XYZ file of C-alpha atoms in Angstrom:
440
model
C 167.622 -21.607 56.054
C 168.685 -19.676 59.119
C 167.160 -16.144 59.238
C 170.656 -14.728 59.822
C 171.862 -16.283 56.570
C 168.853 -14.885 54.726
C 169.675 -11.388 55.991
C 173.319 -11.807 54.976
C 172.262 -12.947 51.510
C 169.980 -9.913 51.147
C 172.768 -7.565 52.202
C 175.255 -9.078 49.780
C 172.650 -8.975 46.996
C 172.091 -5.254 47.601
C 175.852 -4.695 47.598
C 176.178 -6.524 44.266
C 173.350 -4.413 42.846
C 175.150 -1.274 44.014
C 178.345 -2.343 42.220
C 176.537 -3.271 38.987
C 174.485 -0.057 38.944
C 177.598 2.021 39.698
C 179.496 0.349 36.859
C 176.668 1.148 34.470
C 175.463 4.587 35.631
C 178.857 6.055 36.537
C 181.454 4.418 34.295
C 179.507 2.615 31.504
C 181.990 -0.257 31.958
C 181.827 -2.604 28.968
C 178.869 -3.544 26.854
C 176.905 -4.817 29.839
C 177.581 -1.550 31.673
C 176.178 0.478 28.795
C 173.037 -1.663 28.711
C 172.606 -1.265 32.474
C 173.054 2.498 32.105
C 170.423 2.655 29.349
C 167.978 0.570 31.396
C 168.416 2.578 34.603
C 168.283 5.897 32.761
C 165.089 4.856 30.991
C 163.459 3.925 34.302
C 164.877 6.537 36.699
C 166.290 9.247 34.450
C 168.882 11.303 36.291
C 167.921 9.451 39.470
C 169.988 6.505 38.241
C 173.124 8.343 39.401
C 171.983 8.064 43.046
C 170.810 4.451 42.856
C 174.257 2.919 43.675
C 174.506 5.071 46.803
C 171.064 4.016 48.018
C 171.743 0.336 47.349
C 175.102 0.529 49.142
C 173.451 2.229 52.118
C 170.771 -0.462 52.204
C 173.402 -3.205 52.114
C 175.323 -1.583 54.966
C 172.097 -1.213 56.945
C 171.110 -4.868 56.557
C 174.592 -6.215 57.345
C 175.342 -3.788 60.178
C 171.943 -3.774 61.910
C 170.367 -7.213 61.379
C 167.777 -6.683 64.137
C 166.442 -3.345 62.860
C 163.640 -4.802 60.736
C 161.175 -2.082 61.746
C 163.638 0.691 60.890
C 164.457 -0.978 57.566
C 160.805 -0.972 56.550
C 160.524 2.688 57.545
C 163.590 3.562 55.477
C 162.257 1.737 52.416
C 158.989 3.684 52.594
C 160.772 6.974 53.219
C 163.339 6.612 50.448
C 160.618 5.419 48.060
C 158.420 8.468 48.723
C 161.424 10.791 48.471
C 162.516 9.243 45.154
C 159.013 9.345 43.656
C 158.548 12.987 44.602
C 161.986 14.012 43.329
C 161.656 12.168 39.997
C 158.191 13.610 39.474
C 159.471 17.141 40.106
C 162.370 16.599 37.674
C 159.971 15.391 34.973
C 157.608 18.351 35.389
C 160.356 20.978 35.612
C 162.376 19.655 32.643
C 159.408 19.136 30.363
C 161.096 20.375 27.192
C 164.340 18.416 27.629
C 164.835 14.950 26.038
C 163.795 11.913 28.072
C 167.268 10.979 29.305
C 167.505 14.234 31.231
C 164.097 13.847 32.890
C 162.863 11.632 35.699
C 162.633 8.528 33.563
C 159.638 6.239 33.298
C 158.881 6.597 37.032
C 158.847 10.378 36.834
C 156.688 10.250 33.703
C 154.088 7.913 35.257
C 153.815 10.076 38.377
C 154.395 13.594 37.085
C 152.643 13.531 33.712
C 149.096 12.823 35.041
C 149.494 15.487 37.728
C 150.822 17.997 35.213
C 147.946 17.387 32.802
C 145.284 17.371 35.513
C 146.532 20.119 37.832
C 148.989 22.086 35.647
C 152.658 22.359 36.488
C 152.065 25.123 39.061
C 150.082 22.743 41.290
C 151.786 19.482 40.377
C 155.210 20.634 41.600
C 154.028 21.562 45.160
C 152.192 18.242 45.462
C 155.294 16.307 44.438
C 157.460 18.416 46.748
C 155.143 17.558 49.655
C 155.530 13.869 48.776
C 159.315 14.242 48.813
C 159.190 16.141 52.129
C 157.080 13.358 53.613
C 159.676 10.820 52.527
C 162.441 12.916 54.082
C 160.540 13.120 57.390
C 160.025 9.350 57.380
C 163.705 8.696 56.647
C 164.854 10.971 59.472
C 162.088 9.724 61.831
C 161.113 13.324 62.558
C 157.460 14.325 63.092
C 156.424 17.679 61.683
C 155.928 19.272 65.112
C 159.587 18.542 65.938
C 160.964 20.243 62.803
C 161.309 23.745 64.414
C 163.193 22.291 67.376
C 165.474 20.371 65.027
C 166.201 23.486 62.951
C 167.019 25.463 66.085
C 169.347 22.686 67.227
C 171.123 22.712 63.839
C 171.445 26.504 63.977
C 172.922 26.396 67.477
C 175.312 23.651 66.415
C 176.405 25.599 63.320
C 176.932 28.788 65.341
C 178.507 26.806 68.197
C 175.961 27.976 70.698
C 175.349 26.093 73.910
C 171.920 26.348 75.533
C 171.944 27.569 79.145
C 171.947 24.691 81.611
C 168.614 24.042 83.279
C 168.606 24.494 87.074
C 168.799 21.308 89.031
C 165.597 20.057 90.580
C 167.075 20.009 94.087
C 168.874 23.378 93.782
C 167.241 25.943 96.106
C 165.851 29.063 94.493
C 167.291 32.447 95.530
C 165.304 34.138 98.306
C 162.832 36.746 97.205
C 163.226 40.275 98.498
C 160.327 41.477 100.643
C 157.931 43.738 98.822
C 157.617 47.278 100.055
C 154.331 49.058 99.771
C 154.776 52.514 98.340
C 152.825 55.239 100.094
C 150.734 57.844 98.295
C 152.738 60.409 96.393
C 152.736 63.967 97.674
C 152.756 66.844 95.309
C 155.846 68.947 95.885
C 155.228 72.678 95.818
C 151.476 72.381 95.742
C 151.178 74.072 99.144
C 153.371 76.867 100.400
C 154.741 76.836 103.955
C 152.191 79.514 104.889
C 149.298 77.364 103.613
C 150.374 74.251 105.553
C 148.043 73.448 108.505
C 149.417 74.236 111.931
C 148.390 70.905 113.485
C 150.193 68.864 110.854
C 152.336 66.258 112.558
C 154.937 63.998 111.016
C 153.770 60.531 110.021
C 155.197 57.860 112.291
C 155.783 54.521 110.607
C 155.736 51.623 113.028
C 158.273 48.878 112.328
C 156.796 45.651 111.005
C 157.238 42.773 113.409
C 159.038 39.936 111.698
C 158.016 36.379 112.346
C 160.405 34.588 114.682
C 162.576 31.858 113.300
C 160.899 28.462 113.485
C 162.002 26.338 116.358
C 164.040 23.292 115.442
C 162.097 20.066 115.281
C 162.460 17.989 118.432
C 164.659 14.971 118.114
C 162.771 11.659 118.009
C 162.853 9.591 121.124
C 164.911 6.440 121.007
C 163.027 3.314 120.000
C 161.853 1.219 122.897
C 160.891 -2.366 122.115
C 157.458 -3.524 123.191
C 157.248 -5.879 126.140
C 156.920 -9.520 125.270
C 154.036 -10.071 127.684
C 151.066 -7.733 127.571
C 148.396 -7.671 130.202
C 145.102 -8.861 128.756
C 141.753 -7.305 129.552
C 139.789 -9.516 131.863
C 136.291 -10.003 130.509
C 133.538 -10.349 133.031
C 131.451 -13.489 132.574
C 127.818 -12.918 131.622
C 125.350 -12.786 134.457
C 123.150 -15.794 135.041
C 124.884 -18.101 132.534
C 124.205 -18.317 128.819
C 122.206 -20.966 127.042
C 122.445 -21.502 123.321
C 119.184 -20.989 121.428
C 117.331 -24.131 120.340
C 118.059 -25.441 116.826
C 114.471 -24.840 115.679
C 114.572 -21.126 116.558
C 115.257 -20.168 112.941
C 112.450 -20.845 110.481
C 112.779 -23.661 107.976
C 112.782 -22.961 104.272
C 110.757 -24.498 101.499
C 111.821 -28.003 100.449
C 114.118 -27.953 97.407
C 112.760 -28.924 94.013
C 114.266 -31.897 92.252
C 112.729 -31.014 88.891
C 110.374 -28.339 87.613
C 108.667 -27.332 84.397
C 111.401 -24.747 83.835
C 114.004 -27.507 83.689
C 111.964 -29.382 81.082
C 111.700 -26.242 78.950
C 115.457 -25.646 79.108
C 116.180 -29.275 78.168
C 113.879 -28.943 75.151
C 115.571 -25.674 74.124
C 119.057 -27.208 74.406
C 117.994 -30.226 72.382
C 116.554 -27.960 69.690
C 119.781 -25.958 69.396
C 121.853 -29.137 69.052
C 119.528 -30.468 66.359
C 119.413 -27.176 64.432
C 123.195 -27.028 64.190
C 123.502 -30.794 63.568
C 125.632 -31.518 66.626
C 125.651 -35.157 67.715
C 125.064 -34.567 71.441
C 122.369 -35.393 74.008
C 121.249 -33.835 77.298
C 121.569 -36.754 79.729
C 120.803 -35.111 83.077
C 121.078 -32.062 85.281
C 121.948 -30.959 88.822
C 119.523 -28.367 90.164
C 120.656 -25.764 92.673
C 118.668 -22.975 94.313
C 119.586 -20.381 91.657
C 121.553 -22.216 88.933
C 121.113 -25.593 87.237
C 123.929 -27.483 85.548
C 122.802 -29.512 82.533
C 124.985 -32.433 81.443
C 125.560 -32.906 77.701
C 127.278 -36.022 76.361
C 128.968 -35.708 72.981
C 128.815 -38.268 70.239
C 131.884 -39.868 68.680
C 134.241 -37.511 66.821
C 132.417 -34.412 68.144
C 134.730 -31.721 69.454
C 134.034 -29.810 72.648
C 134.642 -26.583 70.726
C 131.361 -27.175 68.843
C 129.429 -26.704 72.080
C 131.513 -23.690 73.135
C 130.883 -22.007 69.775
C 127.126 -22.326 70.357
C 127.171 -20.415 73.678
C 125.383 -17.371 72.254
C 122.817 -19.490 70.441
C 122.162 -21.406 73.659
C 121.754 -18.145 75.590
C 119.275 -16.947 72.980
C 117.307 -20.198 73.110
C 117.011 -20.305 76.923
C 116.365 -16.522 77.149
C 119.243 -15.873 79.545
C 122.460 -13.891 78.962
C 124.288 -15.625 81.828
C 125.252 -18.998 80.362
C 128.456 -20.703 81.492
C 129.923 -23.750 79.758
C 132.092 -26.105 81.807
C 134.168 -28.528 79.753
C 134.360 -31.114 81.063
C 132.507 -31.614 84.343
C 135.063 -32.773 86.958
C 134.852 -36.546 87.273
C 132.458 -36.983 84.341
C 132.805 -37.439 80.611
C 130.289 -34.721 79.822
C 130.090 -30.997 79.143
C 128.277 -28.857 81.711
C 126.022 -25.956 80.735
C 125.117 -23.794 83.742
C 121.946 -21.735 83.287
C 120.224 -19.552 85.942
C 116.822 -20.702 87.171
C 113.844 -18.504 86.496
C 112.058 -20.134 89.475
C 114.682 -19.498 92.127
C 114.442 -20.929 95.629
C 115.137 -19.164 98.911
C 117.892 -20.664 101.062
C 117.080 -20.613 104.780
C 119.826 -19.980 107.330
C 118.169 -22.402 109.732
C 118.308 -25.253 107.213
C 122.057 -24.763 106.779
C 122.764 -24.621 110.537
C 120.645 -27.752 111.108
C 122.353 -29.691 108.298
C 124.873 -32.436 108.928
C 127.658 -30.226 107.566
C 127.147 -27.770 110.439
C 126.181 -30.168 113.237
C 129.192 -32.430 112.673
C 131.595 -29.490 113.144
C 131.495 -28.056 116.682
C 133.880 -25.147 116.105
C 132.326 -21.913 117.461
C 133.487 -19.854 114.456
C 131.699 -21.982 111.857
C 129.294 -19.867 109.780
C 126.671 -20.728 107.180
C 127.187 -19.472 103.625
C 124.510 -21.113 101.469
C 124.181 -23.893 98.896
C 126.369 -24.866 95.976
C 125.243 -25.482 92.396
C 124.352 -29.098 93.212
C 122.197 -28.149 96.206
C 124.720 -29.101 98.897
C 125.066 -27.012 102.058
C 128.202 -24.846 102.325
C 129.763 -23.721 105.615
C 133.112 -22.115 106.428
C 135.310 -21.652 109.470
C 136.154 -17.936 109.585
C 138.826 -18.558 112.224
C 141.038 -19.552 109.277
C 140.257 -16.292 107.449
C 140.573 -13.462 109.986
C 140.393 -10.755 107.295
C 137.254 -10.728 105.151
C 136.080 -8.090 102.674
C 132.413 -8.244 101.698
C 131.740 -6.191 98.568
C 129.050 -6.010 95.940
C 126.595 -3.794 94.129
C 123.525 -2.296 95.735
C 121.039 -5.035 96.540
C 123.562 -7.838 96.078
C 123.111 -9.039 99.673
C 126.044 -7.591 101.630
C 123.954 -6.856 104.737
C 122.276 -10.272 104.549
C 125.693 -11.918 104.435
C 126.928 -9.990 107.482
C 123.788 -10.840 109.449
C 124.146 -14.503 108.481
C 127.716 -14.557 109.795
C 126.750 -12.942 113.097
C 123.661 -15.093 113.676
C 125.635 -18.242 112.875
C 128.125 -17.408 115.624
C 125.440 -16.353 118.127
C 123.546 -19.624 117.708
C 126.648 -21.819 118.110
C 129.021 -20.032 120.523
C 128.681 -18.790 124.093
C 130.147 -15.476 125.304
C 132.918 -17.468 126.990
C 133.995 -18.764 123.570
C 133.530 -15.720 121.321
C 133.489 -11.992 122.036
C 132.627 -9.346 119.445
C 133.387 -5.716 118.687
C 130.705 -4.383 116.327
C 131.236 -0.971 114.699
C 128.281 0.485 112.818
C 129.017 4.062 111.674
C 125.521 4.471 110.217
C 123.872 2.994 113.337
C 121.381 1.222 111.121
C 122.653 -2.235 110.220
C 123.622 -3.587 113.666
C 121.173 -1.947 116.058
C 119.433 -5.316 116.534
C 122.569 -6.707 118.226
C 122.656 -4.069 120.940
C 122.692 -5.701 124.364
C 123.804 -9.202 123.376
C 126.188 -10.725 125.941
C 128.854 -11.406 123.307
C 129.754 -7.711 123.026
C 132.838 -6.398 124.777
């Protein structure tokens, strides 16, 4: 059924309940009305007289505001707390009156235990606090806003209007200059005969006022920049420049295809899969200088989520918190588990610049970056990325990266091809490049 129809049905049901309860509690219409009156009076006592009003209000609320589900829940809680507190107070206060005049069964169940356990003098304040809480919830008024609300009601009843607040952009009236009062002189303390002969009148010099500020000069009219700008002519280096030989940079250690660490990790992965009864097998791996990707093939009807759920167990087994699961490996029907190597290898800048990736590209702005996870050399043309931000924690290798970029350009480009402007505020990182012919 459509939610709108369900809300309409609820509203009409509440309206019907309001009519039936009004016919019983107010008019005792017919035999059924008398039975309804007896039932409501037994449950709610004198509160049965207000039940039709509450049901009618609820029906109007549901039919008039179908989207106010949050407010409806708040009103139900508020009216419920208010009714419980009021019926409990009625039961405790009218203890000697017959049951029909009390708070009914609800008031008895709530007020009688409090009256017996705390006495009527303490039970009534507790029930009043419950009713006050319900009233605050119904009116959506926090306690700290009650004084402001009472003041607003008082002003409205007395037809008072609060003074308008000054506008934010309205200038404040100028302050009058303060005048410093001189020391008081006692009148009549000295007679004219006792006054000193050399007494001279005090001369007060006028205070020089600051001149009015000069008006701000008008901005000059905008002049467009010329389309052609004269370029600075760079002097060619003296004596010609020869690129350094390719073997100038030292070679690194040959990469490892497999090590004992890889065998230990494979055994640990296999043990985790067997312990958790996952039908999967480690079929191979791709070793990089710092990270190795292990390939895991899943058996039939084994979900990839089973491997992902074991990420923490795998990290515990291989003794490494940095475990990354790639599902699947691009181009392969296998799940990749990337785990850092405990026996890391150093990547030499000379090996990257002597690789086929660098020698096949003759662009002067090609720089060496390192190796990927599969051990392949990685280079980049920074002419396509003129703005680069190198960031990282202390010891992450920011200075090494900058030096690698500069040395890559110096070993591949002549001063006629590339010129540099190096700014080193600390005068520590780039002092080794002082005097190179590539500087402007």
